[in-house]
Amino acid sequence: MTHPLTHTCNRSSWRVSWTFIYSISATKMSVTIPADQENQEEVNKQPNGTAEVEGGTQNGLKPQKKSVFAKYILALRPWSFSASLTPVLLGSALAYRTTGTIDPLLVLITCLAVTSVHAAGNLVNTYYDFMKGIDNKKSDDRTLVDHILEPNSVVGLGATLYCIGCGCFVLLVHFSPLSMQHLALLYFGGLSGSFLYTGGMGLKYVALGDVVILITFGPLAVLFAYSVHVGKLTLSPLLYAIPLALNTEAILHSNNARDMETDKKAKAVTLAILLGQTGSYALYALLLFTPYILFAILATNFSKWLFLPLITLPLAFSLERDFREHRMTKIPQKTAKLNLPLGLLYLLGCLMAQPGQLPGLS
Ligand SMILES: CC(C)=CCC/C(C)=C/CC/C(C)=C/CC/C(C)=C/COP(=O)(O)OP(=O)(O)O
Ligand SMILES: Cc1cc(O)c2ccccc2c1O
């Protein structure tokens, strides 16, 4: 197999002129290609099963324009952003329940900080998985495999996003009542997690990816958003982070269960590989349905408003069926689609509850 780096160098002159032509035109045509054309060098296959062809249409199918800007945005994998936005909004809602006030500017800066670090983590993942030869033509993430972007552009964009995140950190030091030491502990903890997930020693390659996701997208993001408003570190919001953390881990676990065979070949170890097919299905069902059991317990004991997220139960059943019947192609994206309404209904439930009804927040 040609190593991606060799491949990149051999074709660099071709792609320099390609990039030049492309940056002038700023738009390209995108068409669906038949399987027998998948290996043609001129055809640039897209993650959604379409292919870019320079200068025109193929097979008479309707063309789609894709600007350089759109390529950069798509490389961030924005479908996954609900995973970082929902814990931040939940943390902010819990802070409102505690203090009775909310600063929209702080909410905005916190959302931007966490989403930037998340997006940068996605790009670190794109870069290292490509460099290590883990991503291939069949992978979900083909930003570099299909030369949609250059490795240098991915590095540049990742660094820019970390800088934006750090800019937000500086603004929070200025505007938030939380001490700089505590802000730094939480923010740089999240930033380290986002980098070390695939970069450095690569925690995801040694079966620690699930732990990183559970911590960063759950307790860490919720506590960060909560403390930025309340001005002190307390343990109570951690309890509220559990249902969201489990649902986000379901996104990652479904991803790893789908990619089990390719990960095994690349000598990566994931929880899905350790558990096998049946164990992975059991874990997915557990991750998917435990949050609903927790919501029911909270609603029964504290506020009926916490029954609200149960509205999304049919979606969860449909995902469980997809997994059981091995319809895995888009299962992480579909699980992320559940994450958003589930998170929003959960925070709405927390906001609607009477003051004093929610445990640990007073
Ligand atoms: C800044 C603060 C306070 C909080 C945390 C900010 C966050 C959410 C950090 C986490 C970032 C992180 C770990 C991103 C990586 C997510 C990711 C790319 C998961 C999927 O990776 P793979 O398992 O390789 O999936 P693919 O096969 O689809 O590439
Ligand atoms: C790209 C990507 C892919 C995933 O499977 C994720 C799972 C959980 C949290 C974030 C994820 C992510 O950003």
GROMACS .gro file of C-alpha atoms and ligand atoms in nm:
model
  404
    1MET     CA    1   0.000   0.000   0.000
    2THR     CA    2   0.136   0.344  -0.086
    3HIS     CA    3   0.198   0.546   0.226
    4PRO     CA    4  -0.013   0.863   0.220
    5LEU     CA    5   0.298   1.081   0.249
    6THR     CA    6   0.465   0.922  -0.056
    7HIS     CA    7   0.142   0.955  -0.239
    8THR     CA    8   0.124   1.322  -0.145
    9CYS     CA    9   0.481   1.396  -0.263
   10ASN     CA   10   0.447   1.210  -0.597
   11ARG     CA   11   0.144   1.408  -0.689
   12SER     CA   12   0.248   1.739  -0.538
   13SER     CA   13   0.329   1.920  -0.864
   14TRP     CA   14  -0.001   1.810  -1.014
   15ARG     CA   15  -0.184   1.932  -0.709
   16VAL     CA   16   0.002   2.264  -0.688
   17SER     CA   17  -0.137   2.356  -1.030
   18TRP     CA   18  -0.471   2.204  -0.933
   19THR     CA   19  -0.484   2.419  -0.618
   20PHE     CA   20  -0.386   2.725  -0.822
   21ILE     CA   21  -0.658   2.671  -1.082
   22TYR     CA   22  -0.896   2.592  -0.803
   23SER     CA   23  -0.823   2.902  -0.596
   24ILE     CA   24  -0.887   3.119  -0.902
   25SER     CA   25  -1.216   2.959  -0.989
   26ALA     CA   26  -1.310   2.910  -0.618
   27THR     CA   27  -1.582   2.670  -0.722
   28LYS     CA   28  -1.590   2.314  -0.851
   29MET     CA   29  -1.844   2.070  -0.985
   30SER     CA   30  -1.954   1.769  -0.784
   31VAL     CA   31  -2.125   1.462  -0.933
   32THR     CA   32  -2.209   1.107  -0.830
   33ILE     CA   33  -1.967   0.854  -0.983
   34PRO     CA   34  -2.018   0.487  -1.066
   35ALA     CA   35  -1.807   0.229  -0.877
   36ASP     CA   36  -1.583   0.145  -1.177
   37GLN     CA   37  -1.454   0.503  -1.191
   38GLU     CA   38  -1.369   0.525  -0.822
   39ASN     CA   39  -0.993   0.491  -0.875
   40GLN     CA   40  -0.950   0.745  -1.151
   41GLU     CA   41  -0.692   1.004  -1.047
   42GLU     CA   42  -0.891   1.289  -1.200
   43VAL     CA   43  -1.199   1.207  -0.998
   44ASN     CA   44  -1.194   1.333  -0.644
   45LYS     CA   45  -1.436   1.126  -0.438
   46GLN     CA   46  -1.631   1.298  -0.160
   47PRO     CA   47  -1.731   1.151   0.179
   48ASN     CA   48  -2.097   1.169   0.082
   49GLY     CA   49  -2.046   0.940  -0.216
   50THR     CA   50  -2.019   1.218  -0.473
   51ALA     CA   51  -1.708   1.303  -0.673
   52GLU     CA   52  -1.553   1.625  -0.784
   53VAL     CA   53  -1.458   1.656  -1.147
   54GLU     CA   54  -1.264   1.954  -1.270
   55GLY     CA   55  -1.429   2.182  -1.515
   56GLY     CA   56  -1.767   2.022  -1.570
   57THR     CA   57  -2.030   1.759  -1.512
   58GLN     CA   58  -2.007   1.383  -1.551
   59ASN     CA   59  -2.287   1.151  -1.665
   60GLY     CA   60  -2.513   1.451  -1.703
   61LEU     CA   61  -2.591   1.459  -1.330
   62LYS     CA   62  -2.677   1.789  -1.165
   63PRO     CA   63  -2.359   1.968  -1.050
   64GLN     CA   64  -2.310   2.115  -0.700
   65LYS     CA   65  -2.080   2.408  -0.631
   66LYS     CA   66  -1.835   2.371  -0.342
   67SER     CA   67  -1.624   2.671  -0.250
   68VAL     CA   68  -1.288   2.663  -0.072
   69PHE     CA   69  -1.470   2.802   0.231
   70ALA     CA   70  -1.719   2.512   0.222
   71LYS     CA   71  -1.429   2.264   0.205
   72TYR     CA   72  -1.272   2.414   0.518
   73ILE     CA   73  -1.605   2.411   0.702
   74LEU     CA   74  -1.682   2.051   0.602
   75ALA     CA   75  -1.330   1.945   0.712
   76LEU     CA   76  -1.426   2.049   1.067
   77ARG     CA   77  -1.702   1.782   1.064
   78PRO     CA   78  -1.968   2.025   1.195
   79TRP     CA   79  -2.223   1.743   1.229
   80SER     CA   80  -2.042   1.657   1.555
   81PHE     CA   81  -2.066   2.006   1.713
   82SER     CA   82  -2.389   1.926   1.900
   83ALA     CA   83  -2.166   1.709   2.123
   84SER     CA   84  -1.976   2.015   2.251
   85LEU     CA   85  -2.256   2.274   2.235
   86THR     CA   86  -2.514   2.082   2.442
   87PRO     CA   87  -2.291   2.041   2.754
   88VAL     CA   88  -2.196   2.412   2.739
   89LEU     CA   89  -2.561   2.518   2.715
   90LEU     CA   90  -2.653   2.276   2.993
   91GLY     CA   91  -2.375   2.413   3.219
   92SER     CA   92  -2.496   2.769   3.149
   93ALA     CA   93  -2.860   2.672   3.223
   94LEU     CA   94  -2.755   2.513   3.554
   95ALA     CA   95  -2.562   2.830   3.641
   96TYR     CA   96  -2.877   3.033   3.570
   97ARG     CA   97  -3.072   2.802   3.803
   98THR     CA   98  -2.809   2.857   4.073
   99THR     CA   99  -2.757   3.234   4.050
  100GLY     CA  100  -3.083   3.353   3.890
  101THR     CA  101  -2.888   3.550   3.627
  102ILE     CA  102  -2.703   3.471   3.307
  103ASP     CA  103  -2.451   3.673   3.104
  104PRO     CA  104  -2.517   3.607   2.730
  105LEU     CA  105  -2.165   3.731   2.644
  106LEU     CA  106  -2.010   3.468   2.872
  107VAL     CA  107  -2.234   3.199   2.716
  108LEU     CA  108  -2.120   3.307   2.369
  109ILE     CA  109  -1.749   3.311   2.456
  110THR     CA  110  -1.775   2.971   2.631
  111CYS     CA  111  -1.956   2.817   2.330
  112LEU     CA  112  -1.690   2.955   2.096
  113ALA     CA  113  -1.403   2.836   2.318
  114VAL     CA  114  -1.532   2.479   2.352
  115THR     CA  115  -1.644   2.444   1.987
  116SER     CA  116  -1.307   2.576   1.863
  117VAL     CA  117  -1.117   2.326   2.079
  118HIS     CA  118  -1.352   2.048   1.962
  119ALA     CA  119  -1.311   2.142   1.594
  120ALA     CA  120  -0.932   2.162   1.638
  121GLY     CA  121  -0.944   1.814   1.795
  122ASN     CA  122  -1.132   1.687   1.489
  123LEU     CA  123  -0.856   1.827   1.264
  124VAL     CA  124  -0.577   1.678   1.479
  125ASN     CA  125  -0.765   1.349   1.433
  126THR     CA  126  -0.786   1.400   1.055
  127TYR     CA  127  -0.414   1.478   1.032
  128TYR     CA  128  -0.274   1.198   1.249
  129ASP     CA  129  -0.511   0.928   1.120
  130PHE     CA  130  -0.394   1.017   0.768
  131MET     CA  131  -0.024   1.031   0.857
  132LYS     CA  132  -0.047   0.694   1.035
  133GLY     CA  133  -0.221   0.544   0.731
  134ILE     CA  134  -0.538   0.467   0.934
  135ASP     CA  135  -0.779   0.665   0.716
  136ASN     CA  136  -0.837   0.517   0.370
  137LYS     CA  137  -1.074   0.545   0.073
  138LYS     CA  138  -1.348   0.374   0.277
  139SER     CA  139  -1.311   0.597   0.585
  140ASP     CA  140  -1.574   0.842   0.695
  141ASP     CA  141  -1.318   1.120   0.711
  142ARG     CA  142  -1.159   1.159   0.367
  143THR     CA  143  -1.049   1.524   0.385
  144LEU     CA  144  -0.684   1.430   0.329
  145VAL     CA  145  -0.730   1.089   0.163
  146ASP     CA  146  -0.920   1.250  -0.123
  147HIS     CA  147  -0.698   1.562  -0.128
  148ILE     CA  148  -0.995   1.783  -0.048
  149LEU     CA  149  -0.744   1.980   0.163
  150GLU     CA  150  -0.363   1.965   0.192
  151PRO     CA  151  -0.210   1.836   0.521
  152ASN     CA  152  -0.055   2.183   0.570
  153SER     CA  153  -0.397   2.348   0.540
  154VAL     CA  154  -0.538   2.109   0.802
  155VAL     CA  155  -0.249   2.191   1.038
  156GLY     CA  156  -0.295   2.565   0.974
  157LEU     CA  157  -0.668   2.551   1.033
  158GLY     CA  158  -0.622   2.344   1.351
  159ALA     CA  159  -0.364   2.591   1.486
  160THR     CA  160  -0.597   2.883   1.402
  161LEU     CA  161  -0.880   2.718   1.594
  162TYR     CA  162  -0.658   2.656   1.898
  163CYS     CA  163  -0.561   3.028   1.879
  164ILE     CA  164  -0.931   3.130   1.866
  165GLY     CA  165  -0.991   2.905   2.169
  166CYS     CA  166  -0.700   3.068   2.354
  167GLY     CA  167  -0.835   3.414   2.261
  168CYS     CA  168  -1.164   3.313   2.423
  169PHE     CA  169  -0.971   3.194   2.729
  170VAL     CA  170  -0.810   3.540   2.763
  171LEU     CA  171  -1.155   3.704   2.730
  172LEU     CA  172  -1.291   3.472   2.999
  173VAL     CA  173  -1.001   3.561   3.232
  174HIS     CA  174  -1.113   3.922   3.187
  175PHE     CA  175  -1.492   3.882   3.207
  176SER     CA  176  -1.558   3.571   3.420
  177PRO     CA  177  -1.568   3.579   3.801
  178LEU     CA  178  -1.378   3.244   3.804
  179SER     CA  179  -1.011   3.268   3.903
  180MET     CA  180  -0.750   3.244   3.627
  181GLN     CA  181  -0.599   2.931   3.786
  182HIS     CA  182  -0.932   2.745   3.777
  183LEU     CA  183  -1.011   2.869   3.425
  184ALA     CA  184  -0.669   2.751   3.306
  185LEU     CA  185  -0.711   2.412   3.474
  186LEU     CA  186  -1.041   2.347   3.294
  187TYR     CA  187  -0.961   2.509   2.958
  188PHE     CA  188  -0.614   2.360   2.913
  189GLY     CA  189  -0.742   2.026   3.044
  190GLY     CA  190  -0.994   2.029   2.755
  191LEU     CA  191  -0.734   2.147   2.507
  192SER     CA  192  -0.491   1.870   2.611
  193GLY     CA  193  -0.769   1.612   2.576
  194SER     CA  194  -0.854   1.735   2.227
  195PHE     CA  195  -0.491   1.709   2.115
  196LEU     CA  196  -0.389   1.389   2.294
  197TYR     CA  197  -0.698   1.200   2.174
  198THR     CA  198  -0.516   1.134   1.843
  199GLY     CA  199  -0.198   1.347   1.863
  200GLY     CA  200   0.113   1.281   2.073
  201MET     CA  201   0.090   0.930   2.216
  202GLY     CA  202  -0.263   0.903   2.069
  203LEU     CA  203  -0.495   0.797   2.352
  204LYS     CA  204  -0.753   0.664   2.104
  205TYR     CA  205  -0.503   0.406   1.973
  206VAL     CA  206  -0.464   0.249   2.321
  207ALA     CA  207  -0.831   0.206   2.413
  208LEU     CA  208  -0.844   0.534   2.611
  209GLY     CA  209  -1.043   0.729   2.350
  210ASP     CA  210  -1.374   0.643   2.517
  211VAL     CA  211  -1.249   0.776   2.852
  212VAL     CA  212  -1.131   1.103   2.689
  213ILE     CA  213  -1.468   1.155   2.519
  214LEU     CA  214  -1.666   1.071   2.836
  215ILE     CA  215  -1.465   1.324   3.040
  216THR     CA  216  -1.418   1.612   2.792
  217PHE     CA  217  -1.767   1.620   2.639
  218GLY     CA  218  -1.936   1.549   2.974
  219PRO     CA  219  -1.815   1.670   3.318
  220LEU     CA  220  -1.536   1.895   3.187
  221ALA     CA  221  -1.744   2.096   2.936
  222VAL     CA  222  -2.045   2.124   3.175
  223LEU     CA  223  -1.826   2.225   3.471
  224PHE     CA  224  -1.637   2.478   3.256
  225ALA     CA  225  -1.958   2.650   3.140
  226TYR     CA  226  -2.110   2.637   3.490
  227SER     CA  227  -1.805   2.772   3.678
  228VAL     CA  228  -1.742   3.051   3.425
  229HIS     CA  229  -2.075   3.199   3.545
  230VAL     CA  230  -2.087   3.094   3.910
  231GLY     CA  231  -1.723   3.186   3.983
  232LYS     CA  232  -1.628   2.875   4.180
  233LEU     CA  233  -1.566   2.504   4.123
  234THR     CA  234  -1.837   2.278   4.268
  235LEU     CA  235  -1.916   1.910   4.219
  236SER     CA  236  -2.297   1.930   4.173
  237PRO     CA  237  -2.303   2.003   3.794
  238LEU     CA  238  -2.104   1.684   3.737
  239LEU     CA  239  -2.411   1.475   3.824
  240TYR     CA  240  -2.613   1.658   3.557
  241ALA     CA  241  -2.342   1.593   3.296
  242ILE     CA  242  -2.380   1.212   3.314
  243PRO     CA  243  -2.676   1.164   3.070
  244LEU     CA  244  -2.515   1.386   2.804
  245ALA     CA  245  -2.172   1.225   2.848
  246LEU     CA  246  -2.326   0.878   2.795
  247ASN     CA  247  -2.514   0.990   2.484
  248THR     CA  248  -2.197   1.148   2.336
  249GLU     CA  249  -1.999   0.833   2.414
  250ALA     CA  250  -2.270   0.646   2.217
  251ILE     CA  251  -2.168   0.854   1.910
  252LEU     CA  252  -1.804   0.752   1.946
  253HIS     CA  253  -1.878   0.390   2.032
  254SER     CA  254  -2.103   0.349   1.727
  255ASN     CA  255  -1.819   0.497   1.518
  256ASN     CA  256  -1.568   0.251   1.665
  257ALA     CA  257  -1.805  -0.045   1.631
  258ARG     CA  258  -1.854   0.037   1.263
  259ASP     CA  259  -1.476   0.078   1.206
  260MET     CA  260  -1.378  -0.231   1.410
  261GLU     CA  261  -1.218  -0.421   1.120
  262THR     CA  262  -1.017  -0.127   0.978
  263ASP     CA  263  -0.902  -0.028   1.327
  264LYS     CA  264  -0.789  -0.387   1.395
  265LYS     CA  265  -0.586  -0.388   1.070
  266ALA     CA  266  -0.427  -0.056   1.171
  267LYS     CA  267  -0.337  -0.216   1.508
  268ALA     CA  268  -0.549   0.041   1.697
  269VAL     CA  269  -0.725  -0.081   2.012
  270THR     CA  270  -1.076   0.045   2.087
  271LEU     CA  271  -1.336  -0.056   2.343
  272ALA     CA  272  -1.548  -0.189   2.054
  273ILE     CA  273  -1.264  -0.424   1.949
  274LEU     CA  274  -1.218  -0.545   2.308
  275LEU     CA  275  -1.592  -0.612   2.346
  276GLY     CA  276  -1.656  -0.777   2.007
  277GLN     CA  277  -1.979  -0.756   1.805
  278THR     CA  278  -2.230  -0.868   2.069
  279GLY     CA  279  -2.061  -0.684   2.356
  280SER     CA  280  -2.049  -0.369   2.144
  281TYR     CA  281  -2.419  -0.392   2.070
  282ALA     CA  282  -2.492  -0.434   2.444
  283LEU     CA  283  -2.278  -0.132   2.529
  284TYR     CA  284  -2.441   0.081   2.259
  285ALA     CA  285  -2.788  -0.005   2.394
  286LEU     CA  286  -2.669   0.074   2.747
  287LEU     CA  287  -2.524   0.411   2.642
  288LEU     CA  288  -2.837   0.494   2.446
  289PHE     CA  289  -3.103   0.402   2.706
  290THR     CA  290  -2.935   0.474   3.044
  291PRO     CA  291  -2.984   0.854   3.004
  292TYR     CA  292  -3.362   0.796   2.970
  293ILE     CA  293  -3.366   0.587   3.290
  294LEU     CA  294  -3.180   0.872   3.467
  295PHE     CA  295  -3.425   1.132   3.330
  296ALA     CA  296  -3.719   0.922   3.451
  297ILE     CA  297  -3.564   0.889   3.800
  298LEU     CA  298  -3.488   1.264   3.817
  299ALA     CA  299  -3.836   1.354   3.687
  300THR     CA  300  -4.014   1.125   3.933
  301ASN     CA  301  -3.818   1.256   4.230
  302PHE     CA  302  -3.762   1.625   4.152
  303SER     CA  303  -3.944   1.790   3.861
  304LYS     CA  304  -4.189   1.654   3.602
  305TRP     CA  305  -4.020   1.883   3.345
  306LEU     CA  306  -3.732   1.637   3.335
  307PHE     CA  307  -3.961   1.393   3.152
  308LEU     CA  308  -3.917   1.625   2.847
  309PRO     CA  309  -3.611   1.448   2.692
  310LEU     CA  310  -3.814   1.124   2.681
  311ILE     CA  311  -3.983   1.270   2.371
  312THR     CA  312  -3.673   1.157   2.179
  313LEU     CA  313  -3.709   0.789   2.284
  314PRO     CA  314  -3.847   0.678   1.941
  315LEU     CA  315  -3.526   0.810   1.779
  316ALA     CA  316  -3.319   0.608   2.024
  317PHE     CA  317  -3.519   0.290   1.946
  318SER     CA  318  -3.467   0.348   1.574
  319LEU     CA  319  -3.089   0.380   1.629
  320GLU     CA  320  -3.082   0.064   1.840
  321ARG     CA  321  -3.258  -0.119   1.554
  322ASP     CA  322  -3.008   0.018   1.300
  323PHE     CA  323  -2.717  -0.112   1.511
  324ARG     CA  324  -2.883  -0.452   1.571
  325GLU     CA  325  -2.950  -0.494   1.199
  326HIS     CA  326  -2.597  -0.381   1.104
  327ARG     CA  327  -2.701  -0.059   0.926
  328MET     CA  328  -2.385   0.114   1.042
  329THR     CA  329  -2.278   0.347   0.759
  330LYS     CA  330  -2.406   0.675   0.903
  331ILE     CA  331  -2.471   0.561   1.260
  332PRO     CA  332  -2.236   0.816   1.432
  333GLN     CA  333  -2.398   1.104   1.241
  334LYS     CA  334  -2.747   0.972   1.321
  335THR     CA  335  -2.655   0.933   1.690
  336ALA     CA  336  -2.525   1.294   1.687
  337LYS     CA  337  -2.866   1.397   1.549
  338LEU     CA  338  -3.027   1.251   1.861
  339ASN     CA  339  -2.771   1.427   2.083
  340LEU     CA  340  -2.897   1.778   1.993
  341PRO     CA  341  -3.273   1.745   2.070
  342LEU     CA  342  -3.197   1.527   2.373
  343GLY     CA  343  -2.957   1.790   2.513
  344LEU     CA  344  -3.186   2.083   2.436
  345LEU     CA  345  -3.494   1.918   2.591
  346TYR     CA  346  -3.286   1.827   2.896
  347LEU     CA  347  -3.170   2.185   2.947
  348LEU     CA  348  -3.524   2.312   2.882
  349GLY     CA  349  -3.643   2.072   3.154
  350CYS     CA  350  -3.379   2.214   3.392
  351LEU     CA  351  -3.486   2.572   3.308
  352MET     CA  352  -3.859   2.501   3.354
  353ALA     CA  353  -3.817   2.328   3.692
  354GLN     CA  354  -3.915   2.540   3.993
  355PRO     CA  355  -3.623   2.708   4.172
  356GLY     CA  356  -3.507   2.477   4.449
  357GLN     CA  357  -3.647   2.163   4.281
  358LEU     CA  358  -3.318   2.062   4.123
  359PRO     CA  359  -3.085   1.881   4.365
  360GLY     CA  360  -2.746   2.036   4.444
  361LEU     CA  361  -2.823   2.375   4.290
  362SER     CA  362  -2.912   2.650   4.533
  363LIG     C1  363  -1.222   2.344   2.644
  363LIG     C2  364  -1.303   2.264   2.734
  363LIG     C3  365  -1.322   2.315   2.868
  363LIG     C4  366  -1.369   2.150   2.704
  363LIG     C5  367  -1.350   2.043   2.613
  363LIG     C6  368  -1.348   2.063   2.464
  363LIG     C7  369  -1.366   1.932   2.396
  363LIG     C8  370  -1.504   1.893   2.371
  363LIG     C9  371  -1.258   1.856   2.365
  363LIG    C10  372  -1.262   1.724   2.302
  363LIG    C11  373  -1.205   1.721   2.163
  363LIG    C12  374  -1.184   1.582   2.110
  363LIG    C13  375  -1.139   1.471   2.197
  363LIG    C14  376  -1.203   1.569   1.979
  363LIG    C15  377  -1.186   1.445   1.904
  363LIG    C16  378  -1.319   1.390   1.862
  363LIG    C17  379  -1.308   1.286   1.755
  363LIG    C18  380  -1.240   1.323   1.630
  363LIG    C19  381  -1.362   1.169   1.770
  363LIG    C20  382  -1.367   1.063   1.665
  363LIG     O1  383  -1.244   1.016   1.628
  363LIG     P1  384  -1.229   0.874   1.552
  363LIG     O2  385  -1.265   0.765   1.646
  363LIG     O3  386  -1.097   0.867   1.491
  363LIG     O4  387  -1.341   0.888   1.443
  363LIG     P2  388  -1.327   0.893   1.285
  363LIG     O5  389  -1.300   0.752   1.247
  363LIG     O6  390  -1.464   0.940   1.242
  363LIG     O7  391  -1.220   0.988   1.250
  364LIG     C1  392  -1.561   1.382   1.438
  364LIG     C2  393  -1.621   1.312   1.555
  364LIG     C3  394  -1.659   1.180   1.544
  364LIG     C4  395  -1.715   1.114   1.652
  364LIG     O1  396  -1.751   0.986   1.642
  364LIG     C5  397  -1.735   1.182   1.775
  364LIG     C6  398  -1.790   1.118   1.885
  364LIG     C7  399  -1.809   1.186   2.003
  364LIG     C8  400  -1.771   1.319   2.014
  364LIG     C9  401  -1.716   1.385   1.907
  364LIG    C10  402  -1.696   1.317   1.786
  364LIG    C11  403  -1.640   1.381   1.674
  364LIG     O2  404  -1.604   1.511   1.683
   0.00000   0.00000   0.00000
